[in-house]
Amino acid sequence: MGTITLSIDDRTEQEFRRLVEKILGRRKGALGEAATEAMDLWIREKTQEEVVRDALELTGKAYHF
């Protein structure tokens, strides 16, 4: 398990902490669990964007069979 130190603007941090507490409670590890989920979602979104970009690039190339 890795450790990341981040600087986040105050508004984003407060809203994130508020939602984590509301959804997951104040239990130990809740903040890390939510941050991991957020990062996983971001990775999936960016990966999908990359796949679409690559596919669009391929459609622009001519292939002769």
Short mmCIF file of N, CA and C in Angstrom, two decimals:
data_model
loop_
_atom_site.label_atom_id
_atom_site.label_comp_id
_atom_site.label_asym_id
_atom_site.label_seq_id
_atom_site.Cartn_x
_atom_site.Cartn_y
_atom_site.Cartn_z
N MET A 1 0.85 -1.17 0.00
CA MET A 1 0.00 0.00 0.00
C MET A 1 0.89 1.23 0.00
N GLY A 2 0.56 2.18 -0.87
CA GLY A 2 1.37 3.38 -1.00
C GLY A 2 0.86 4.52 -0.15
N THR A 3 1.70 5.52 -0.03
CA THR A 3 1.33 6.73 0.68
C THR A 3 1.57 7.91 -0.24
N ILE A 4 0.57 8.77 -0.37
CA ILE A 4 0.67 9.96 -1.21
C ILE A 4 0.33 11.17 -0.35
N THR A 5 1.17 12.19 -0.44
CA THR A 5 0.90 13.44 0.25
C THR A 5 0.45 14.44 -0.79
N LEU A 6 -0.73 15.02 -0.59
CA LEU A 6 -1.32 15.92 -1.57
C LEU A 6 -1.64 17.27 -0.95
N SER A 7 -1.59 18.30 -1.78
CA SER A 7 -2.09 19.62 -1.39
C SER A 7 -3.36 19.86 -2.19
N ILE A 8 -4.47 20.06 -1.50
CA ILE A 8 -5.77 20.23 -2.12
C ILE A 8 -6.38 21.53 -1.60
N ASP A 9 -7.08 22.25 -2.48
CA ASP A 9 -7.67 23.50 -2.01
C ASP A 9 -8.66 23.21 -0.89
N ASP A 10 -8.81 24.17 -0.01
CA ASP A 10 -9.61 24.00 1.21
C ASP A 10 -11.05 23.59 0.93
N ARG A 11 -11.68 24.22 -0.06
CA ARG A 11 -13.07 23.92 -0.36
C ARG A 11 -13.24 22.47 -0.78
N THR A 12 -12.37 21.99 -1.65
CA THR A 12 -12.45 20.61 -2.11
C THR A 12 -12.22 19.65 -0.95
N GLU A 13 -11.24 19.93 -0.12
CA GLU A 13 -10.97 19.06 1.02
C GLU A 13 -12.16 19.01 1.98
N GLN A 14 -12.73 20.14 2.30
CA GLN A 14 -13.85 20.17 3.24
C GLN A 14 -15.06 19.42 2.68
N GLU A 15 -15.35 19.63 1.40
CA GLU A 15 -16.49 18.96 0.77
C GLU A 15 -16.26 17.45 0.71
N PHE A 16 -15.03 17.05 0.36
CA PHE A 16 -14.69 15.63 0.29
C PHE A 16 -14.83 14.98 1.66
N ARG A 17 -14.27 15.61 2.68
CA ARG A 17 -14.36 15.07 4.04
C ARG A 17 -15.82 14.98 4.51
N ARG A 18 -16.60 16.01 4.17
CA ARG A 18 -18.02 16.02 4.56
C ARG A 18 -18.76 14.85 3.92
N LEU A 19 -18.52 14.63 2.63
CA LEU A 19 -19.20 13.53 1.94
C LEU A 19 -18.72 12.17 2.43
N VAL A 20 -17.42 12.05 2.67
CA VAL A 20 -16.90 10.78 3.18
C VAL A 20 -17.56 10.45 4.51
N GLU A 21 -17.62 11.42 5.39
CA GLU A 21 -18.25 11.19 6.70
C GLU A 21 -19.73 10.84 6.55
N LYS A 22 -20.42 11.52 5.65
CA LYS A 22 -21.84 11.27 5.44
C LYS A 22 -22.08 9.87 4.88
N ILE A 23 -21.24 9.44 3.94
CA ILE A 23 -21.45 8.17 3.25
C ILE A 23 -20.79 6.99 3.97
N LEU A 24 -19.55 7.18 4.41
CA LEU A 24 -18.80 6.07 5.00
C LEU A 24 -18.66 6.17 6.53
N GLY A 25 -19.00 7.31 7.08
CA GLY A 25 -18.87 7.49 8.52
C GLY A 25 -17.49 7.96 8.91
N ARG A 26 -17.27 8.01 10.21
CA ARG A 26 -16.00 8.51 10.75
C ARG A 26 -15.03 7.40 11.09
N ARG A 27 -15.28 6.22 10.56
CA ARG A 27 -14.44 5.08 10.90
C ARG A 27 -13.04 5.21 10.32
N LYS A 28 -12.12 4.54 10.93
CA LYS A 28 -10.73 4.56 10.49
C LYS A 28 -10.63 4.00 9.07
N GLY A 29 -9.91 4.70 8.22
CA GLY A 29 -9.69 4.24 6.86
C GLY A 29 -10.72 4.73 5.85
N ALA A 30 -11.77 5.40 6.31
CA ALA A 30 -12.83 5.84 5.41
C ALA A 30 -12.31 6.86 4.40
N LEU A 31 -11.49 7.78 4.83
CA LEU A 31 -10.95 8.81 3.94
C LEU A 31 -10.08 8.17 2.85
N GLY A 32 -9.22 7.24 3.24
CA GLY A 32 -8.38 6.54 2.28
C GLY A 32 -9.19 5.70 1.31
N GLU A 33 -10.23 5.05 1.81
CA GLU A 33 -11.11 4.25 0.95
C GLU A 33 -11.78 5.12 -0.10
N ALA A 34 -12.29 6.27 0.32
CA ALA A 34 -12.96 7.18 -0.61
C ALA A 34 -11.97 7.77 -1.61
N ALA A 35 -10.77 8.11 -1.15
CA ALA A 35 -9.75 8.65 -2.06
C ALA A 35 -9.34 7.61 -3.09
N THR A 36 -9.21 6.36 -2.67
CA THR A 36 -8.87 5.28 -3.60
C THR A 36 -9.97 5.11 -4.64
N GLU A 37 -11.23 5.14 -4.19
CA GLU A 37 -12.35 5.02 -5.13
C GLU A 37 -12.34 6.18 -6.13
N ALA A 38 -12.09 7.39 -5.64
CA ALA A 38 -12.05 8.56 -6.52
C ALA A 38 -10.92 8.43 -7.55
N MET A 39 -9.77 7.96 -7.12
CA MET A 39 -8.65 7.78 -8.04
C MET A 39 -8.93 6.68 -9.06
N ASP A 40 -9.55 5.60 -8.61
CA ASP A 40 -9.93 4.51 -9.54
C ASP A 40 -10.88 5.02 -10.61
N LEU A 41 -11.87 5.82 -10.20
CA LEU A 41 -12.82 6.39 -11.17
C LEU A 41 -12.10 7.29 -12.16
N TRP A 42 -11.19 8.11 -11.67
CA TRP A 42 -10.43 9.02 -12.53
C TRP A 42 -9.59 8.23 -13.53
N ILE A 43 -8.94 7.18 -13.06
CA ILE A 43 -8.11 6.34 -13.93
C ILE A 43 -8.97 5.70 -15.02
N ARG A 44 -10.12 5.14 -14.64
CA ARG A 44 -11.01 4.52 -15.63
C ARG A 44 -11.49 5.53 -16.67
N GLU A 45 -11.86 6.72 -16.21
CA GLU A 45 -12.33 7.77 -17.12
C GLU A 45 -11.24 8.18 -18.10
N LYS A 46 -10.05 8.43 -17.59
CA LYS A 46 -8.95 8.86 -18.46
C LYS A 46 -8.52 7.75 -19.40
N THR A 47 -8.55 6.50 -18.93
CA THR A 47 -8.20 5.37 -19.78
C THR A 47 -9.21 5.25 -20.91
N GLN A 48 -10.50 5.40 -20.61
CA GLN A 48 -11.54 5.33 -21.62
C GLN A 48 -11.38 6.45 -22.64
N GLU A 49 -11.05 7.65 -22.17
CA GLU A 49 -10.82 8.77 -23.08
C GLU A 49 -9.66 8.45 -24.03
N GLU A 50 -8.62 7.84 -23.49
CA GLU A 50 -7.46 7.47 -24.30
C GLU A 50 -7.84 6.43 -25.36
N VAL A 51 -8.66 5.44 -24.98
CA VAL A 51 -9.11 4.42 -25.92
C VAL A 51 -9.91 5.06 -27.05
N VAL A 52 -10.81 5.97 -26.70
CA VAL A 52 -11.63 6.65 -27.70
C VAL A 52 -10.75 7.50 -28.62
N ARG A 53 -9.80 8.21 -28.06
CA ARG A 53 -8.90 9.04 -28.85
C ARG A 53 -8.11 8.19 -29.84
N ASP A 54 -7.59 7.05 -29.36
CA ASP A 54 -6.84 6.13 -30.23
C ASP A 54 -7.74 5.57 -31.33
N ALA A 55 -8.97 5.22 -31.00
CA ALA A 55 -9.91 4.66 -31.98
C ALA A 55 -10.24 5.70 -33.04
N LEU A 56 -10.46 6.94 -32.62
CA LEU A 56 -10.76 8.00 -33.58
C LEU A 56 -9.56 8.26 -34.49
N GLU A 57 -8.38 8.17 -33.93
CA GLU A 57 -7.17 8.34 -34.73
C GLU A 57 -7.05 7.22 -35.77
N LEU A 58 -7.38 6.01 -35.38
CA LEU A 58 -7.31 4.88 -36.32
C LEU A 58 -8.34 5.01 -37.43
N THR A 59 -9.52 5.55 -37.13
CA THR A 59 -10.54 5.69 -38.16
C THR A 59 -10.12 6.71 -39.21
N GLY A 60 -9.23 7.60 -38.85
CA GLY A 60 -8.75 8.60 -39.79
C GLY A 60 -7.67 8.06 -40.73
N LYS A 61 -7.15 6.87 -40.47
CA LYS A 61 -6.11 6.28 -41.30
C LYS A 61 -6.74 5.35 -42.31
N ALA A 62 -6.19 5.31 -43.49
CA ALA A 62 -6.70 4.42 -44.54
C ALA A 62 -6.01 3.07 -44.43
N TYR A 63 -6.81 2.01 -44.48
CA TYR A 63 -6.28 0.65 -44.46
C TYR A 63 -6.66 -0.04 -45.75
N HIS A 64 -5.71 -0.71 -46.37
CA HIS A 64 -5.96 -1.44 -47.60
C HIS A 64 -5.81 -2.92 -47.32
N PHE A 65 -6.87 -3.68 -47.56
CA PHE A 65 -6.84 -5.11 -47.31
C PHE A 65 -6.71 -5.87 -48.60
#
